mmCIF file of C-alpha atoms in Angstrom:
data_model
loop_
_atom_site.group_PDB
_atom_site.id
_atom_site.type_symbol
_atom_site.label_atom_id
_atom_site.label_comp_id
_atom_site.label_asym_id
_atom_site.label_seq_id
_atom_site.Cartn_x
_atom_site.Cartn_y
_atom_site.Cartn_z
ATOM 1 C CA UNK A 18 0.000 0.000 0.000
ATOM 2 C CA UNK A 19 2.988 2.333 1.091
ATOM 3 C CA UNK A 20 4.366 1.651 -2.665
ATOM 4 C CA UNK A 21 1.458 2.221 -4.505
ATOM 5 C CA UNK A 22 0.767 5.051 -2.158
ATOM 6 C CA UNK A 23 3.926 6.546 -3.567
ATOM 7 C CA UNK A 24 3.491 5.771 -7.103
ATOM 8 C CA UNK A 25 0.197 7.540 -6.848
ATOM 9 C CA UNK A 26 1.850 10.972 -5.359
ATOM 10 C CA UNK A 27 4.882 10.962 -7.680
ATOM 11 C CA UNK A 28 1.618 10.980 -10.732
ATOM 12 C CA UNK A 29 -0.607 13.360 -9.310
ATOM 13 C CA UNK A 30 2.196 15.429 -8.804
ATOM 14 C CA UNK A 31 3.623 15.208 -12.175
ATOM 15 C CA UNK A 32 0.185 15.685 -13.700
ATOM 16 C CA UNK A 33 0.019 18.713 -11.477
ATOM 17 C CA UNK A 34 3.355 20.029 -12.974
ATOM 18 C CA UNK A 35 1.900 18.755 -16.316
ATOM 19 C CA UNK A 36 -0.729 21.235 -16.111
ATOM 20 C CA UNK A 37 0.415 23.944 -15.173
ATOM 21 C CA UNK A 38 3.161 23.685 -17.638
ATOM 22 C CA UNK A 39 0.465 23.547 -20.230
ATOM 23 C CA UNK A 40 -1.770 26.111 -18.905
ATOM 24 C CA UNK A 41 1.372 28.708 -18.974
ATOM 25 C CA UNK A 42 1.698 27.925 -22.806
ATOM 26 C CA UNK A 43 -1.849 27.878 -23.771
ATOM 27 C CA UNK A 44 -2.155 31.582 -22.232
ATOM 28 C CA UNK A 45 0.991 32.651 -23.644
ATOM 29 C CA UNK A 46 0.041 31.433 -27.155
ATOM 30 C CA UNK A 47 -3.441 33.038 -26.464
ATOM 31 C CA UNK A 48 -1.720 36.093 -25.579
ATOM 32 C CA UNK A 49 0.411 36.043 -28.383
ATOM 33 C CA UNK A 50 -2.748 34.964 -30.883
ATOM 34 C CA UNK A 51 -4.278 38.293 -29.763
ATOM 35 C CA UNK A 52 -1.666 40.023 -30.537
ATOM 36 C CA UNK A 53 -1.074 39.264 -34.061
ATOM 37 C CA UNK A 54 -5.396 39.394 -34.144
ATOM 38 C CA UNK A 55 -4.964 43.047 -33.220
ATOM 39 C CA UNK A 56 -2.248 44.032 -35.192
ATOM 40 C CA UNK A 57 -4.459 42.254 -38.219
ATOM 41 C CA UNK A 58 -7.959 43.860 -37.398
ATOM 42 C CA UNK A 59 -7.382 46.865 -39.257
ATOM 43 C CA UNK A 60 -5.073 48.650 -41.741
ATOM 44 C CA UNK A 61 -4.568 51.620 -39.548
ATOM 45 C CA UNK A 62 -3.235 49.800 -36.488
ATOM 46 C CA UNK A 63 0.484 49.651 -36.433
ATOM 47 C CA UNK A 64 2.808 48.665 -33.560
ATOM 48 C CA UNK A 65 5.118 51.202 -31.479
ATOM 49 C CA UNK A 66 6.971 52.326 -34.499
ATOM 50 C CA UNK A 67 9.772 54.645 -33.757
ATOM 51 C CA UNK A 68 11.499 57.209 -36.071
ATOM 52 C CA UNK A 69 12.894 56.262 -38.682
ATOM 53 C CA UNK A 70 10.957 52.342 -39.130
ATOM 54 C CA UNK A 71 9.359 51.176 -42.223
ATOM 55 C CA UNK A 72 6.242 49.467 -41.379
ATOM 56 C CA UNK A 73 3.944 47.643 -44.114
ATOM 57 C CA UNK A 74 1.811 44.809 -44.942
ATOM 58 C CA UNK A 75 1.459 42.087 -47.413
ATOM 59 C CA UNK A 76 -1.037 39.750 -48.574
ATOM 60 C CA UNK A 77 -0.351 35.838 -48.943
ATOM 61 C CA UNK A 78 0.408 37.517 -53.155
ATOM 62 C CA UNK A 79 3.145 39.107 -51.646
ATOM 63 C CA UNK A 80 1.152 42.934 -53.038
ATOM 64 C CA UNK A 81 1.573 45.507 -50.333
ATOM 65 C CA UNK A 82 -1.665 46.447 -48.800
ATOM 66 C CA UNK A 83 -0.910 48.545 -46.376
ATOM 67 C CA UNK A 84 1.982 50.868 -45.588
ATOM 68 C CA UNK A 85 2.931 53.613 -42.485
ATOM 69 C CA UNK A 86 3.248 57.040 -44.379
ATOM 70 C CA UNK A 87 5.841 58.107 -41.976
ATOM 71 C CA UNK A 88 8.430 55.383 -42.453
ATOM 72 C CA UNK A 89 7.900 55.109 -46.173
ATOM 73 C CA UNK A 90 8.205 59.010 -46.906
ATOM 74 C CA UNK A 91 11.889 58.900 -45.498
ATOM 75 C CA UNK A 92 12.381 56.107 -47.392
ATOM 76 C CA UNK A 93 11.675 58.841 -50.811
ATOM 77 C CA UNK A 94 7.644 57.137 -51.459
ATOM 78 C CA UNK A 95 3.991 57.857 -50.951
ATOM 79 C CA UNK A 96 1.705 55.146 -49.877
ATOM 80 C CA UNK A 97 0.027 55.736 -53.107
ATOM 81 C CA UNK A 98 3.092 54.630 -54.748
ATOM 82 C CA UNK A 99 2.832 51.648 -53.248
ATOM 83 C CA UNK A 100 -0.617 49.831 -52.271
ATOM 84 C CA UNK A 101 -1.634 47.231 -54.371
ATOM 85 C CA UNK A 102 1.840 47.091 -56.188
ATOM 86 C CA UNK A 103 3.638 43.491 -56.118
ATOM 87 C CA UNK A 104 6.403 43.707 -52.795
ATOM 88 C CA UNK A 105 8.980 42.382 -55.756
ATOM 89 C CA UNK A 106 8.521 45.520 -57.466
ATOM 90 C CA UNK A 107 9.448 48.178 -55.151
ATOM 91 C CA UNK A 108 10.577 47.644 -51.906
ATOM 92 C CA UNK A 109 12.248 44.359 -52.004
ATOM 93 C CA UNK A 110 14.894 43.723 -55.012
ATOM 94 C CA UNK A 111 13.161 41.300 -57.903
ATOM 95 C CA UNK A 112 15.597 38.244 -57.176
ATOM 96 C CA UNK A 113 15.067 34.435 -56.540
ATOM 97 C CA UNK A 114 16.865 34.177 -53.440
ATOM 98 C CA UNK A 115 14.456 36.786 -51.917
ATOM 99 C CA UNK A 116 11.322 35.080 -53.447
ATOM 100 C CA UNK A 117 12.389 31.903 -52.355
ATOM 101 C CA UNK A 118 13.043 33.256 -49.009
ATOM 102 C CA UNK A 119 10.009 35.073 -48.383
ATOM 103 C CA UNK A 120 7.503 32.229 -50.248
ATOM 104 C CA UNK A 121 8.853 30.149 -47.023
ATOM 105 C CA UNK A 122 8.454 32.357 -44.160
ATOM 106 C CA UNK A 123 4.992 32.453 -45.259
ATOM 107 C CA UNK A 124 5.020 29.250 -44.868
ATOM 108 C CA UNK A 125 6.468 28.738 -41.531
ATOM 109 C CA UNK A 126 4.403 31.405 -39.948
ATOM 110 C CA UNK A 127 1.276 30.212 -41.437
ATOM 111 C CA UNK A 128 1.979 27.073 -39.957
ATOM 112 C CA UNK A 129 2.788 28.278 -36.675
ATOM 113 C CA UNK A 130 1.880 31.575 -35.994
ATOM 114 C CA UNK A 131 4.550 33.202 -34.400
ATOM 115 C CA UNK A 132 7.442 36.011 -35.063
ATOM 116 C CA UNK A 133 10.684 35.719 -36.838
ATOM 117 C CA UNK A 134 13.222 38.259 -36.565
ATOM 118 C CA UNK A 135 15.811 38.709 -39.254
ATOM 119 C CA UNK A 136 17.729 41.025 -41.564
ATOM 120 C CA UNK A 137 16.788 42.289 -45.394
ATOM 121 C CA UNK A 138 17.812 44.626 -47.580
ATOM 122 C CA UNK A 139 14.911 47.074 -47.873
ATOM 123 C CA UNK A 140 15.414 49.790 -51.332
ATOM 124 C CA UNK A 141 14.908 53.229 -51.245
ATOM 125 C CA UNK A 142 13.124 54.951 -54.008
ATOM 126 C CA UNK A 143 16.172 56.008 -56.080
ATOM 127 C CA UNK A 144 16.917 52.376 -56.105
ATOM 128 C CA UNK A 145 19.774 52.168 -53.043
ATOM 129 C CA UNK A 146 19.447 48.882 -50.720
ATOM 130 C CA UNK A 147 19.217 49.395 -46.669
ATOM 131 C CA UNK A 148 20.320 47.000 -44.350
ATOM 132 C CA UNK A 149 17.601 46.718 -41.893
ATOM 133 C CA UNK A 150 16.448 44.656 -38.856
ATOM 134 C CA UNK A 151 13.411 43.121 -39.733
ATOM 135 C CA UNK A 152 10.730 42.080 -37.548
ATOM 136 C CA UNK A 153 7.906 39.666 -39.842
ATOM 137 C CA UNK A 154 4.538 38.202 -38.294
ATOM 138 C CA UNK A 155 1.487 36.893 -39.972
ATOM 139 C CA UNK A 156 -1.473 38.661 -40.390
ATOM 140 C CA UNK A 157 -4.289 36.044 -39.235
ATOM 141 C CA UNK A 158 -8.438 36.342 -40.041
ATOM 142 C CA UNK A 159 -11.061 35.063 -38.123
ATOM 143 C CA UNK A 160 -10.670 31.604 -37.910
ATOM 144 C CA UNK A 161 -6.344 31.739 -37.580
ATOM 145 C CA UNK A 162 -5.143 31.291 -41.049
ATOM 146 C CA UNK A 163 -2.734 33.431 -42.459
ATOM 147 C CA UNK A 164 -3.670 36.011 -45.231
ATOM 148 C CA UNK A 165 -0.438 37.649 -45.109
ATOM 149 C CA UNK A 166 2.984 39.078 -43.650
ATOM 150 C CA UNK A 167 3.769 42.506 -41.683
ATOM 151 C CA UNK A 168 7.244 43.868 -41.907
ATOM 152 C CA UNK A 169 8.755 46.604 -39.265
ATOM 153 C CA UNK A 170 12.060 47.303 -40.276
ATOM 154 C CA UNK A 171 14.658 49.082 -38.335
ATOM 155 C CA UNK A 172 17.807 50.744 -39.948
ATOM 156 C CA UNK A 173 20.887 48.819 -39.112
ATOM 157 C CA UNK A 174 23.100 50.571 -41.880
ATOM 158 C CA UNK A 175 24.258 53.310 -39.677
ATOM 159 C CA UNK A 176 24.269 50.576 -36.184
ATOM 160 C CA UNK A 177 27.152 48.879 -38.513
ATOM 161 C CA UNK A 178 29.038 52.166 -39.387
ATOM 162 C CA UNK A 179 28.924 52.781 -35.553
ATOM 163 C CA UNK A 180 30.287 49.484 -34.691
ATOM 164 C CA UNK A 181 33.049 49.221 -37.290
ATOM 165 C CA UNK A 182 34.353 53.164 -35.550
ATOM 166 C CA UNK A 183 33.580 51.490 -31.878
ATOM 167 C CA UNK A 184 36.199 48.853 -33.119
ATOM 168 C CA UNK A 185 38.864 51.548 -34.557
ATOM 169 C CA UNK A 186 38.737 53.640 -31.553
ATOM 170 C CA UNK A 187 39.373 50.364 -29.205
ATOM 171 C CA UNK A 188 42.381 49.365 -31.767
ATOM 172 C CA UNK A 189 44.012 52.865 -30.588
ATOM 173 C CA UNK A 190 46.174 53.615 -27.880
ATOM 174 C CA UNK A 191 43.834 56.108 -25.723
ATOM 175 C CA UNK A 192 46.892 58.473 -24.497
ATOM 176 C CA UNK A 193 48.605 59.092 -28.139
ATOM 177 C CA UNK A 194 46.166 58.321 -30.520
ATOM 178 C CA UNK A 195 48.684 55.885 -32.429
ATOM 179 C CA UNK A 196 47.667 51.970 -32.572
ATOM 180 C CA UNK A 197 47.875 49.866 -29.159
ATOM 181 C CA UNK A 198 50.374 47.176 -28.574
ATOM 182 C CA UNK A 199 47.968 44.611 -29.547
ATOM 183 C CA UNK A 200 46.401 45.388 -32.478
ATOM 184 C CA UNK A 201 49.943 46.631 -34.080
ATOM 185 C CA UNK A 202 51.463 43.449 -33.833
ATOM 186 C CA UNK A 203 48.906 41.472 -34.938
ATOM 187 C CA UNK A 204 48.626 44.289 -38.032
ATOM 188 C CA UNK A 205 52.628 44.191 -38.419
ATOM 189 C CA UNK A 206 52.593 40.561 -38.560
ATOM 190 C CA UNK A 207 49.940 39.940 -41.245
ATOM 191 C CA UNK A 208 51.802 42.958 -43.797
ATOM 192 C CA UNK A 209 54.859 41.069 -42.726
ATOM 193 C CA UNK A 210 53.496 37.732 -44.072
ATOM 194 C CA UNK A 211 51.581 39.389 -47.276
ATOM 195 C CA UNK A 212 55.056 41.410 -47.838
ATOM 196 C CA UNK A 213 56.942 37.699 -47.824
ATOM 197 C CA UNK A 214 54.728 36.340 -50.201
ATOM 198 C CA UNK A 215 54.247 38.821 -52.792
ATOM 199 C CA UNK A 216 58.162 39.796 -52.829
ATOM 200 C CA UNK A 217 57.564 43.411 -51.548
ATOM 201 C CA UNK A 218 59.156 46.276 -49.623
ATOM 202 C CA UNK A 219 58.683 46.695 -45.862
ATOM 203 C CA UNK A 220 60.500 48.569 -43.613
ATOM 204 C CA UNK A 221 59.683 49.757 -39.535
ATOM 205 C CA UNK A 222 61.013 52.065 -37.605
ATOM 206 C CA UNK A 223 61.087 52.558 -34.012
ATOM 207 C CA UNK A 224 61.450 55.490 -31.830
ATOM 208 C CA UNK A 225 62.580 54.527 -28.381
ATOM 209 C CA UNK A 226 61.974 57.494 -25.803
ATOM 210 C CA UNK A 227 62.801 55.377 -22.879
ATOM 211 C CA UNK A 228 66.005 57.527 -21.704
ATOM 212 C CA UNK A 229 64.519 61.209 -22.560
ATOM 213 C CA UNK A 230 61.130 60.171 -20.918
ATOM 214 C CA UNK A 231 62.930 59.069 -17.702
ATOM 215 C CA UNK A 232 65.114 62.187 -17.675
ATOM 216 C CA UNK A 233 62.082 64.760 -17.792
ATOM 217 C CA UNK A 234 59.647 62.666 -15.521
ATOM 218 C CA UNK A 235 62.270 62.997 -13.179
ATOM 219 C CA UNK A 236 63.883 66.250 -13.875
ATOM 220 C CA UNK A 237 60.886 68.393 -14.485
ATOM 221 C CA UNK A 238 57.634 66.067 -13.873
ATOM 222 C CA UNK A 239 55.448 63.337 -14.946
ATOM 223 C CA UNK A 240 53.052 65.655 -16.476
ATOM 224 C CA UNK A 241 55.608 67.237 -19.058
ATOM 225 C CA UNK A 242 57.166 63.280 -19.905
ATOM 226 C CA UNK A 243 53.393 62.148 -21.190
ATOM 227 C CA UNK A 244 53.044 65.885 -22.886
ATOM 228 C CA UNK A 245 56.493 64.687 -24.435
ATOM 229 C CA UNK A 246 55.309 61.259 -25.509
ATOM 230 C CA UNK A 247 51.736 62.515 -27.231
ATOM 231 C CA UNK A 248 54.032 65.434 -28.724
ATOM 232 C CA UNK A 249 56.596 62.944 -30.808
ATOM 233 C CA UNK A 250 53.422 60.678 -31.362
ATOM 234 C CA UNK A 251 51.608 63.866 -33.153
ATOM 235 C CA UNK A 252 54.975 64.173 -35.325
ATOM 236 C CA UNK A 253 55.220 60.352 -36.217
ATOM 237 C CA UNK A 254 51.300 60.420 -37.331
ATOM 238 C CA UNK A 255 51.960 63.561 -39.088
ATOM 239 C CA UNK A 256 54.706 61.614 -41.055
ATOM 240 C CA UNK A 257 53.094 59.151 -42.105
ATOM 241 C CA UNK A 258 52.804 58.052 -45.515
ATOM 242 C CA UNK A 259 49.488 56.852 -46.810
ATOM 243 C CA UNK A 260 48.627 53.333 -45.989
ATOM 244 C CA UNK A 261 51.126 53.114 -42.886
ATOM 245 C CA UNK A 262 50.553 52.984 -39.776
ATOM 246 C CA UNK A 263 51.614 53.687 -36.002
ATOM 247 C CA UNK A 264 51.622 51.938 -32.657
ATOM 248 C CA UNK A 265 52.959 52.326 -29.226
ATOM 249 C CA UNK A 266 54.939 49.069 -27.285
ATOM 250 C CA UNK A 267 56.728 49.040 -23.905
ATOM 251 C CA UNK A 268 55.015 52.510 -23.230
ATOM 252 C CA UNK A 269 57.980 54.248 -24.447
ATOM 253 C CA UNK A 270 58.504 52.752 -28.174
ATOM 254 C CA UNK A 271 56.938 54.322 -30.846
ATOM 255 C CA UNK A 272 56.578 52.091 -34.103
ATOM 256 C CA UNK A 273 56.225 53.050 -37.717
ATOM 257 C CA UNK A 274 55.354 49.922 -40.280
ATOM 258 C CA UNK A 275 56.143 51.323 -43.544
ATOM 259 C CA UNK A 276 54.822 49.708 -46.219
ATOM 260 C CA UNK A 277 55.887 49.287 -50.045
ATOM 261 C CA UNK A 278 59.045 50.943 -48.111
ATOM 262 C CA UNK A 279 62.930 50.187 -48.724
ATOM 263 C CA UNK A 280 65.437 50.915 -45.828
ATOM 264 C CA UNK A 281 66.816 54.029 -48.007
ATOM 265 C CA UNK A 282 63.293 55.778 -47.561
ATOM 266 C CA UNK A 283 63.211 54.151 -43.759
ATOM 267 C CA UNK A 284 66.383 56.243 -43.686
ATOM 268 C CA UNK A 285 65.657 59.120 -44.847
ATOM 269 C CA UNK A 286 61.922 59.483 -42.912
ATOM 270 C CA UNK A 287 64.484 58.213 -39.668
ATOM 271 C CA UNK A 288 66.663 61.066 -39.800
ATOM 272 C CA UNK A 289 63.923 63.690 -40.690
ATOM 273 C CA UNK A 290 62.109 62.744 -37.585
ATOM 274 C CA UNK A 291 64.820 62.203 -35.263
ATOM 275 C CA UNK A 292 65.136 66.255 -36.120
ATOM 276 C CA UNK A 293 61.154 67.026 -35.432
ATOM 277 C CA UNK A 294 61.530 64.783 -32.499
ATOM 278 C CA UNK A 295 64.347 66.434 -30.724
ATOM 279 C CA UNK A 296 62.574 70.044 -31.395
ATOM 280 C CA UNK A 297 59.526 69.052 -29.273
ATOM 281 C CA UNK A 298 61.263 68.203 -26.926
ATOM 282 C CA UNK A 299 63.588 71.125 -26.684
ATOM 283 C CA UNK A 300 60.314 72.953 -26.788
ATOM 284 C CA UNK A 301 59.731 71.284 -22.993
ATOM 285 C CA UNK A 302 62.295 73.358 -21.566
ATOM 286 C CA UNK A 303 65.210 70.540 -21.995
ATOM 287 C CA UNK A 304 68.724 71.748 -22.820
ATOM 288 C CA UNK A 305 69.700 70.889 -26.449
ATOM 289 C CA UNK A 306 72.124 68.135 -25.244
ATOM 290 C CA UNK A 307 69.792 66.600 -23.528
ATOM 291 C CA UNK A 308 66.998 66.673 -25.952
ATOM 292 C CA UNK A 309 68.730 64.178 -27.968
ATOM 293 C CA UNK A 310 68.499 61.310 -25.789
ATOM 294 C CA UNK A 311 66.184 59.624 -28.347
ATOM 295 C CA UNK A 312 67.075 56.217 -30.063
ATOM 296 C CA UNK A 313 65.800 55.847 -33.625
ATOM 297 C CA UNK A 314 66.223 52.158 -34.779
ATOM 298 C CA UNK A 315 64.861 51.168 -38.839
ATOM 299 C CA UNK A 316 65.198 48.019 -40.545
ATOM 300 C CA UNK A 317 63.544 46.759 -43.795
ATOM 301 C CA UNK A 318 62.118 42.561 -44.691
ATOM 302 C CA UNK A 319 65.714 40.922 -45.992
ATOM 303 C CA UNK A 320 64.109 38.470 -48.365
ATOM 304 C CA UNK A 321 61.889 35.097 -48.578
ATOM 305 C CA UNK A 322 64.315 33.697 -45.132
ATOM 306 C CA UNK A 323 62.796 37.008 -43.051
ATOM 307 C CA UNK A 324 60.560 36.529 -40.743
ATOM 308 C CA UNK A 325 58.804 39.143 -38.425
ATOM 309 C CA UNK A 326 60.246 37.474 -35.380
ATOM 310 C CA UNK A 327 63.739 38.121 -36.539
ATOM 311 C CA UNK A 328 62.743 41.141 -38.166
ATOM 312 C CA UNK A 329 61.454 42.436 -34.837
ATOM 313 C CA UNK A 330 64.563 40.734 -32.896
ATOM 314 C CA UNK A 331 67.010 42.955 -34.914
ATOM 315 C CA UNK A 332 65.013 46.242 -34.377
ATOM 316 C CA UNK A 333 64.784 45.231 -30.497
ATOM 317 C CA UNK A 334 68.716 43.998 -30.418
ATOM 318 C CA UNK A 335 70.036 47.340 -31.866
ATOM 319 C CA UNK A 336 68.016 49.747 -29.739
ATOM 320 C CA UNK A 337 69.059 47.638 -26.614
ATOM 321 C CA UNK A 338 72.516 47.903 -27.422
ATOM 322 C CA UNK A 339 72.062 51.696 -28.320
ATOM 323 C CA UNK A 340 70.685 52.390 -24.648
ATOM 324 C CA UNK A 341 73.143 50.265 -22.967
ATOM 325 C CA UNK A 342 75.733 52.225 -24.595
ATOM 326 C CA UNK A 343 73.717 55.337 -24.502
ATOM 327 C CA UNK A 344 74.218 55.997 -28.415
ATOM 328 C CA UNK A 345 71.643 58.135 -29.105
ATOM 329 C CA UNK A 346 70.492 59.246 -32.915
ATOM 330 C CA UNK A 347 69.523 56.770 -35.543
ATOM 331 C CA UNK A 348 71.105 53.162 -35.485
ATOM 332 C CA UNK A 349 70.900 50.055 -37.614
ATOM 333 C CA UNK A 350 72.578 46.879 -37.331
ATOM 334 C CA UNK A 351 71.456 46.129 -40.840
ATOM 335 C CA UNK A 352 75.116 45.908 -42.236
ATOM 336 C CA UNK A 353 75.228 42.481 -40.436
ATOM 337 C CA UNK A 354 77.054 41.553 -36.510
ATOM 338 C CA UNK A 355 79.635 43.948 -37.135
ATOM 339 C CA UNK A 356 78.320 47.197 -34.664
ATOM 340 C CA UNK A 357 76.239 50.040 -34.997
ATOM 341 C CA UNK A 358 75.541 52.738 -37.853
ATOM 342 C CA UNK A 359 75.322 55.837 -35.869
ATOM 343 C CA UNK A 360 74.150 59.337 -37.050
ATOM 344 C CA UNK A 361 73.340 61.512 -34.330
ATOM 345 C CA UNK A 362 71.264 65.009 -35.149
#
């Protein structure tokens, strides 16, 4: 008796659980039933629509048959323009793949009545495409079968544009404005490897303020080293060619990835900033022997053997051996294991 006692609780209570399951879903499938029934009732009622939505109906012919005068003006029509004209026509682009597309959410959604979000390309009157967010439910009669589709659309086009800038300004270092540490080397590396297989010039150069930075933050103050480091940061992005690109490593290194660049021109835009470089600085209130406590290191991809590792290793050997030494100006150990190539300003 104790057993089939049990057996009977453990039921009743999952019948219990059952049901109440079942009674949640039935009410929120009558609730969302009425929904779509009021939003199908009459032409005139529309959803919340915000500025700048495109809402409109279809029937199961895919014509429009109804159309929110607001979100369609901006988009350059007049709801005369549109009722009773074929969807294909106007607002969505004549092609298979959207036929095909849209012939099967009907489908779906007359079989289960429901909403399906997803993204089309609406077009404008003078024939331009939008991406936009797109929000499609059936529109039901009296007895539940669907006679057609609604559509409110929400423009994405400029949400994408915002993202893509959200994603350059976190690539950037936020105190100079050049490229972060992360997002240069993983930059320098991929022009490395396209550079490597297509046989073309690349060159860096790196500004190492290490010494000069130390000597002011102590010397003068904290405040005037940053000023200092934004300052030659200014001058390097003001340098740069079109196409290149700048980054700051180690907080003190500034790096220039030159591309389509031999080590003559690395030269040459090494020596001309090493000048610019040692004027701001000068312009801080340091002495002119001091000002030129900067170490300017270049070096160009040596062939199909290169790598960026080694590439990177030689630009990070010579400057190390620079500061050691405290040989200050531009240096290159390029011309092999022999020393350094030194030209101060």
């Amino acid at each position: 008796m104790d057993i089939l006692a049990a057996v009977l609780a453990v039921t009743a209570a999952s019948f219990l659980m059952t049901s109440v399951f079942l009674f949640k879903t039935l009410r929120q499938t009558k609730a969302s039933l009425q929904e779509l029934l009021r939003e199908a009732e009459a032409p005139e009622q529309t959803p919340k629509i915000e500025t700048g939505d495109v809402y409109f109906k279809i029937d199961d012919a895919f014509n429009i048959s109804f159309v929110d005068e607001a979100g369609i003006r901006a988009l350059g029509y007049h709801a005369e323009d549109l009722i009773g004209r074929p969807l294909f026509d106007c607002l969505v682009e004549n092609s298979d793949a959207n036929k095909e597309f849209l012939t099967e959410t009907l489908s779906k959604l007359a079989k289960k009545q429901t909403t399906f979000n997803t993204q089309m390309l609406i077009r404008r009157a003078d024939g331009k495409n939008m991406l936009m967010l797109t929000r499609i439910r059936p529109i039901l009669d009296e007895i539940l079968q669907c006679r057609g589709l609604s559509f409110l659309c929400k423009d994405i086009s400029q949400a994408d544009k915002m993202q893509e800038k959200i994603k350059d300004y976190e690539a950037l270092d936020p105190f100079t404005d050049v490229l972060n540490e992360q997002t240069l080397e993983q930059r320098f590396e991929h022009d490395f490897k396209l550079a490597n297989r297509y046989n073309k010039e690349l060159s860096s150069i790196v500004i190492e303020l290490k010494d000069i930075y130390d000597f002011i933050a102590k010397g003068i103050d904290f405040e005037t080293a940053d000023k200092m480091l934004k300052d030659i940061s200014d001058i390097v992005l003001d340098a740069l060619p079109e196409g290149c690109y700048a980054g700051r490593v180690d907080k003190t290194k500034i790096v220039m990835v030159l591309k389509d660049a031999p080590r003559e021109q690395a030269l040459q835009k090494a020596v001309a900033l090493f000048g610019r470089a040692v004027e701001a600085v000068r312009a801080l209130r340091v002495d002119a022997a001091n000002a030129q406590m900067i170490v300017i290191a270049y070096s160009d991809r040596k062939g199909f053997t290169d790598s960026y590792d080694a590439m990177a290793g030689r630009l990070e050997r010579h400057i190390g051996m620079a500061l050691k030494q405290k040989e200050y100006g531009i240096v290159s150990s390029d011309r092999g294991k022999t020393g350094l190539e030194n030209i101060k300003g």
